[in-house]
Amino acid sequence: YCSGVTTKYLAQPSVTVSNGNANVTVKWNKISGAKGYYVYRKAGSATSWTKIATIKDGATVSYTDKNVKNGTTYKYTVKAYNGSYASSYCSGIATKYLTPGKVTSATSAKAGITVKWSKNASASGYYVYRKTGSGSFAKIATVKGAAKVSYVDKSAKKGTTYTYCIRSYSGSYSGVYANTVSCKDKY
């Protein structure tokens, strides 16, 4: 027999991704024995992984990818490393980056409060959220189609102030909201 071959076992990181204002955040679990992590990405229809970051601290378990474009699907994976040894990696976690939804106005009329926002040509549609006071946002509507950029909230009650935000979506992916706009129902 030969004198032996040495390896160091490192567990495979479990990866999650989320859209941000102008970025995608990649997170993973801390791997025992890791001195750092390699972050890989596939963009669009790419078939091979590209290393986009080397994290040189075993305690750091996130990376923010700021090199993203609206409407592009990205897939991410992470390897743990210690010296020349590296873990295996998962097949990748995908997300479609969508620019944040921006509400441009909310106006009260007899028909209800009309909420308007900026168009995102890469979206399939928009989710409309509403809250009152310091409460939590709740989804009140799904508006289908990228070109439709307004919604009439007919359930608004006279004298109540509502705060609105929207999120673009495409399939199972959704962006974040950029701002909120408040309006008091006068009718």
PDB file of C-alpha atoms in Angstrom, residues 5-142:
ATOM      1  CA  VAL A   5      -3.447  10.244   1.099  1.00  0.00           C
ATOM      2  CA  THR A   6      -4.620  12.971   3.456  1.00  0.00           C
ATOM      3  CA  THR A   7      -7.799  14.992   3.261  1.00  0.00           C
ATOM      4  CA  LYS A   8      -9.720  17.257   5.611  1.00  0.00           C
ATOM      5  CA  TYR A   9     -13.496  16.836   5.695  1.00  0.00           C
ATOM      6  CA  LEU A  10     -15.570  20.022   5.568  1.00  0.00           C
ATOM      7  CA  ALA A  11     -19.361  19.856   5.482  1.00  0.00           C
ATOM      8  CA  GLN A  12     -21.262  21.297   2.535  1.00  0.00           C
ATOM      9  CA  PRO A  13     -22.721  24.763   3.287  1.00  0.00           C
ATOM     10  CA  SER A  14     -26.490  25.242   3.095  1.00  0.00           C
ATOM     11  CA  VAL A  15     -27.185  28.375   1.008  1.00  0.00           C
ATOM     12  CA  THR A  16     -30.047  30.917   0.891  1.00  0.00           C
ATOM     13  CA  VAL A  17     -30.410  34.040  -1.276  1.00  0.00           C
ATOM     14  CA  SER A  18     -32.531  37.190  -1.127  1.00  0.00           C
ATOM     15  CA  ASN A  19     -32.996  40.273  -3.299  1.00  0.00           C
ATOM     16  CA  GLY A  20     -32.016  43.682  -1.932  1.00  0.00           C
ATOM     17  CA  ASN A  21     -32.240  47.290  -3.154  1.00  0.00           C
ATOM     18  CA  ALA A  22     -29.381  46.980  -5.658  1.00  0.00           C
ATOM     19  CA  ASN A  23     -27.943  43.599  -4.740  1.00  0.00           C
ATOM     20  CA  VAL A  24     -28.476  39.934  -3.929  1.00  0.00           C
ATOM     21  CA  THR A  25     -27.452  38.707  -0.471  1.00  0.00           C
ATOM     22  CA  VAL A  26     -26.088  35.156  -0.229  1.00  0.00           C
ATOM     23  CA  LYS A  27     -26.117  33.502   3.210  1.00  0.00           C
ATOM     24  CA  TRP A  28     -24.951  30.109   4.458  1.00  0.00           C
ATOM     25  CA  ASN A  29     -24.432  28.217   7.705  1.00  0.00           C
ATOM     26  CA  LYS A  30     -21.086  28.315   9.553  1.00  0.00           C
ATOM     27  CA  ILE A  31     -19.005  25.214   8.822  1.00  0.00           C
ATOM     28  CA  SER A  32     -16.870  23.743  11.597  1.00  0.00           C
ATOM     29  CA  GLY A  33     -13.184  23.766  10.645  1.00  0.00           C
ATOM     30  CA  ALA A  34     -13.604  26.246   7.784  1.00  0.00           C
ATOM     31  CA  LYS A  35     -11.038  29.034   7.488  1.00  0.00           C
ATOM     32  CA  GLY A  36     -13.163  30.768   4.834  1.00  0.00           C
ATOM     33  CA  TYR A  37     -15.569  30.322   1.946  1.00  0.00           C
ATOM     34  CA  TYR A  38     -15.631  30.551  -1.843  1.00  0.00           C
ATOM     35  CA  VAL A  39     -18.779  32.090  -3.351  1.00  0.00           C
ATOM     36  CA  TYR A  40     -19.725  31.058  -6.902  1.00  0.00           C
ATOM     37  CA  ARG A  41     -22.338  32.372  -9.330  1.00  0.00           C
ATOM     38  CA  LYS A  42     -23.961  31.485 -12.653  1.00  0.00           C
ATOM     39  CA  ALA A  43     -25.637  34.399 -14.456  1.00  0.00           C
ATOM     40  CA  GLY A  44     -28.425  34.008 -16.998  1.00  0.00           C
ATOM     41  CA  SER A  45     -27.892  30.949 -19.203  1.00  0.00           C
ATOM     42  CA  ALA A  46     -24.259  30.343 -18.105  1.00  0.00           C
ATOM     43  CA  THR A  47     -23.453  26.656 -17.590  1.00  0.00           C
ATOM     44  CA  SER A  48     -20.274  26.976 -15.546  1.00  0.00           C
ATOM     45  CA  TRP A  49     -19.639  28.509 -12.121  1.00  0.00           C
ATOM     46  CA  THR A  50     -17.627  31.714 -11.735  1.00  0.00           C
ATOM     47  CA  LYS A  51     -15.933  32.420  -8.397  1.00  0.00           C
ATOM     48  CA  ILE A  52     -17.103  35.919  -7.384  1.00  0.00           C
ATOM     49  CA  ALA A  53     -15.681  36.118  -3.861  1.00  0.00           C
ATOM     50  CA  THR A  54     -13.203  34.588  -1.446  1.00  0.00           C
ATOM     51  CA  ILE A  55     -14.252  35.109   2.178  1.00  0.00           C
ATOM     52  CA  LYS A  56     -11.132  34.870   4.350  1.00  0.00           C
ATOM     53  CA  ASP A  57     -12.910  34.411   7.679  1.00  0.00           C
ATOM     54  CA  GLY A  58     -14.603  31.199   8.796  1.00  0.00           C
ATOM     55  CA  ALA A  59     -17.054  33.184  10.953  1.00  0.00           C
ATOM     56  CA  THR A  60     -18.366  35.311   8.048  1.00  0.00           C
ATOM     57  CA  VAL A  61     -21.473  33.642   6.641  1.00  0.00           C
ATOM     58  CA  SER A  62     -22.848  36.111   4.090  1.00  0.00           C
ATOM     59  CA  TYR A  63     -21.842  37.930   0.934  1.00  0.00           C
ATOM     60  CA  THR A  64     -23.576  40.773  -0.926  1.00  0.00           C
ATOM     61  CA  ASP A  65     -23.379  40.589  -4.725  1.00  0.00           C
ATOM     62  CA  LYS A  66     -23.678  44.167  -6.004  1.00  0.00           C
ATOM     63  CA  ASN A  67     -23.006  43.258  -9.629  1.00  0.00           C
ATOM     64  CA  VAL A  68     -26.605  42.393 -10.583  1.00  0.00           C
ATOM     65  CA  LYS A  69     -28.930  43.491 -13.392  1.00  0.00           C
ATOM     66  CA  ASN A  70     -32.706  43.809 -13.428  1.00  0.00           C
ATOM     67  CA  GLY A  71     -34.480  40.766 -14.874  1.00  0.00           C
ATOM     68  CA  THR A  72     -31.429  38.473 -14.791  1.00  0.00           C
ATOM     69  CA  THR A  73     -31.631  35.087 -13.073  1.00  0.00           C
ATOM     70  CA  TYR A  74     -28.630  34.227 -10.893  1.00  0.00           C
ATOM     71  CA  LYS A  75     -27.656  30.946  -9.247  1.00  0.00           C
ATOM     72  CA  TYR A  76     -25.330  30.857  -6.229  1.00  0.00           C
ATOM     73  CA  THR A  77     -23.375  28.220  -4.348  1.00  0.00           C
ATOM     74  CA  VAL A  78     -20.687  28.242  -1.639  1.00  0.00           C
ATOM     75  CA  LYS A  79     -17.698  26.013  -0.756  1.00  0.00           C
ATOM     76  CA  ALA A  80     -16.036  25.995   2.659  1.00  0.00           C
ATOM     77  CA  TYR A  81     -12.229  25.822   2.621  1.00  0.00           C
ATOM     78  CA  ASN A  82      -9.302  25.225   4.966  1.00  0.00           C
ATOM     79  CA  GLY A  83      -5.936  25.578   3.289  1.00  0.00           C
ATOM     80  CA  SER A  84      -5.945  23.497   0.104  1.00  0.00           C
ATOM     81  CA  TYR A  85      -8.996  21.467   1.212  1.00  0.00           C
ATOM     82  CA  ALA A  86     -12.520  22.439   0.189  1.00  0.00           C
ATOM     83  CA  SER A  87     -15.996  21.095   0.796  1.00  0.00           C
ATOM     84  CA  SER A  88     -18.415  19.973  -1.853  1.00  0.00           C
ATOM     85  CA  TYR A  89     -21.118  22.456  -2.843  1.00  0.00           C
ATOM     86  CA  CYS A  90     -24.850  22.297  -3.465  1.00  0.00           C
ATOM     87  CA  SER A  91     -26.226  22.424  -7.004  1.00  0.00           C
ATOM     88  CA  GLY A  92     -27.061  26.094  -6.480  1.00  0.00           C
ATOM     89  CA  ILE A  93     -29.851  28.340  -5.242  1.00  0.00           C
ATOM     90  CA  ALA A  94     -31.478  30.606  -7.855  1.00  0.00           C
ATOM     91  CA  THR A  95     -33.057  34.035  -7.718  1.00  0.00           C
ATOM     92  CA  LYS A  96     -34.189  36.516 -10.353  1.00  0.00           C
ATOM     93  CA  TYR A  97     -33.046  40.005  -9.473  1.00  0.00           C
ATOM     94  CA  LEU A  98     -35.793  42.609  -9.829  1.00  0.00           C
ATOM     95  CA  THR A  99     -35.196  46.284  -9.149  1.00  0.00           C
ATOM     96  CA  PRO A 100     -37.095  47.569  -6.110  1.00  0.00           C
ATOM     97  CA  GLY A 101     -40.693  48.644  -6.625  1.00  0.00           C
ATOM     98  CA  LYS A 102     -41.118  52.404  -6.240  1.00  0.00           C
ATOM     99  CA  VAL A 103     -44.497  53.950  -5.413  1.00  0.00           C
ATOM    100  CA  THR A 104     -44.858  57.324  -7.148  1.00  0.00           C
ATOM    101  CA  SER A 105     -48.203  58.478  -5.719  1.00  0.00           C
ATOM    102  CA  ALA A 106     -51.297  57.627  -3.709  1.00  0.00           C
ATOM    103  CA  THR A 107     -54.363  59.849  -4.158  1.00  0.00           C
ATOM    104  CA  SER A 108     -57.831  59.746  -2.657  1.00  0.00           C
ATOM    105  CA  ALA A 109     -60.951  59.834  -4.861  1.00  0.00           C
ATOM    106  CA  LYS A 110     -64.570  58.692  -4.581  1.00  0.00           C
ATOM    107  CA  ALA A 111     -63.702  55.314  -6.128  1.00  0.00           C
ATOM    108  CA  GLY A 112     -60.965  54.705  -3.504  1.00  0.00           C
ATOM    109  CA  ILE A 113     -57.250  55.430  -3.124  1.00  0.00           C
ATOM    110  CA  THR A 114     -55.348  55.143  -6.401  1.00  0.00           C
ATOM    111  CA  VAL A 115     -51.787  53.890  -5.936  1.00  0.00           C
ATOM    112  CA  LYS A 116     -49.294  54.375  -8.810  1.00  0.00           C
ATOM    113  CA  TRP A 117     -45.722  53.071  -9.221  1.00  0.00           C
ATOM    114  CA  SER A 118     -42.777  52.876 -11.603  1.00  0.00           C
ATOM    115  CA  LYS A 119     -42.825  50.234 -14.356  1.00  0.00           C
ATOM    116  CA  ASN A 120     -40.423  47.281 -14.292  1.00  0.00           C
ATOM    117  CA  ALA A 121     -40.338  45.733 -17.796  1.00  0.00           C
ATOM    118  CA  SER A 122     -38.731  42.543 -16.413  1.00  0.00           C
ATOM    119  CA  ALA A 123     -41.607  41.880 -14.006  1.00  0.00           C
ATOM    120  CA  SER A 124     -44.629  39.635 -14.543  1.00  0.00           C
ATOM    121  CA  GLY A 125     -46.607  41.925 -12.249  1.00  0.00           C
ATOM    122  CA  TYR A 126     -46.688  43.586  -8.854  1.00  0.00           C
ATOM    123  CA  TYR A 127     -47.773  42.860  -5.285  1.00  0.00           C
ATOM    124  CA  VAL A 128     -49.501  45.776  -3.525  1.00  0.00           C
ATOM    125  CA  TYR A 129     -49.106  46.077   0.257  1.00  0.00           C
ATOM    126  CA  ARG A 130     -50.892  48.317   2.742  1.00  0.00           C
ATOM    127  CA  LYS A 131     -50.725  49.168   6.433  1.00  0.00           C
ATOM    128  CA  THR A 132     -52.335  51.586   8.846  1.00  0.00           C
ATOM    129  CA  GLY A 133     -50.445  53.403  11.594  1.00  0.00           C
ATOM    130  CA  SER A 134     -47.503  51.445  12.966  1.00  0.00           C
ATOM    131  CA  GLY A 135     -49.040  48.099  11.946  1.00  0.00           C
ATOM    132  CA  SER A 136     -47.495  45.541   9.620  1.00  0.00           C
ATOM    133  CA  PHE A 137     -47.792  45.540   5.843  1.00  0.00           C
ATOM    134  CA  ALA A 138     -50.310  43.085   4.394  1.00  0.00           C
ATOM    135  CA  LYS A 139     -50.640  42.154   0.716  1.00  0.00           C
ATOM    136  CA  ILE A 140     -53.958  43.500  -0.574  1.00  0.00           C
ATOM    137  CA  ALA A 141     -53.617  42.839  -4.316  1.00  0.00           C
ATOM    138  CA  THR A 142     -51.709  41.100  -7.086  1.00  0.00           C
TER     139      THR A 142
END
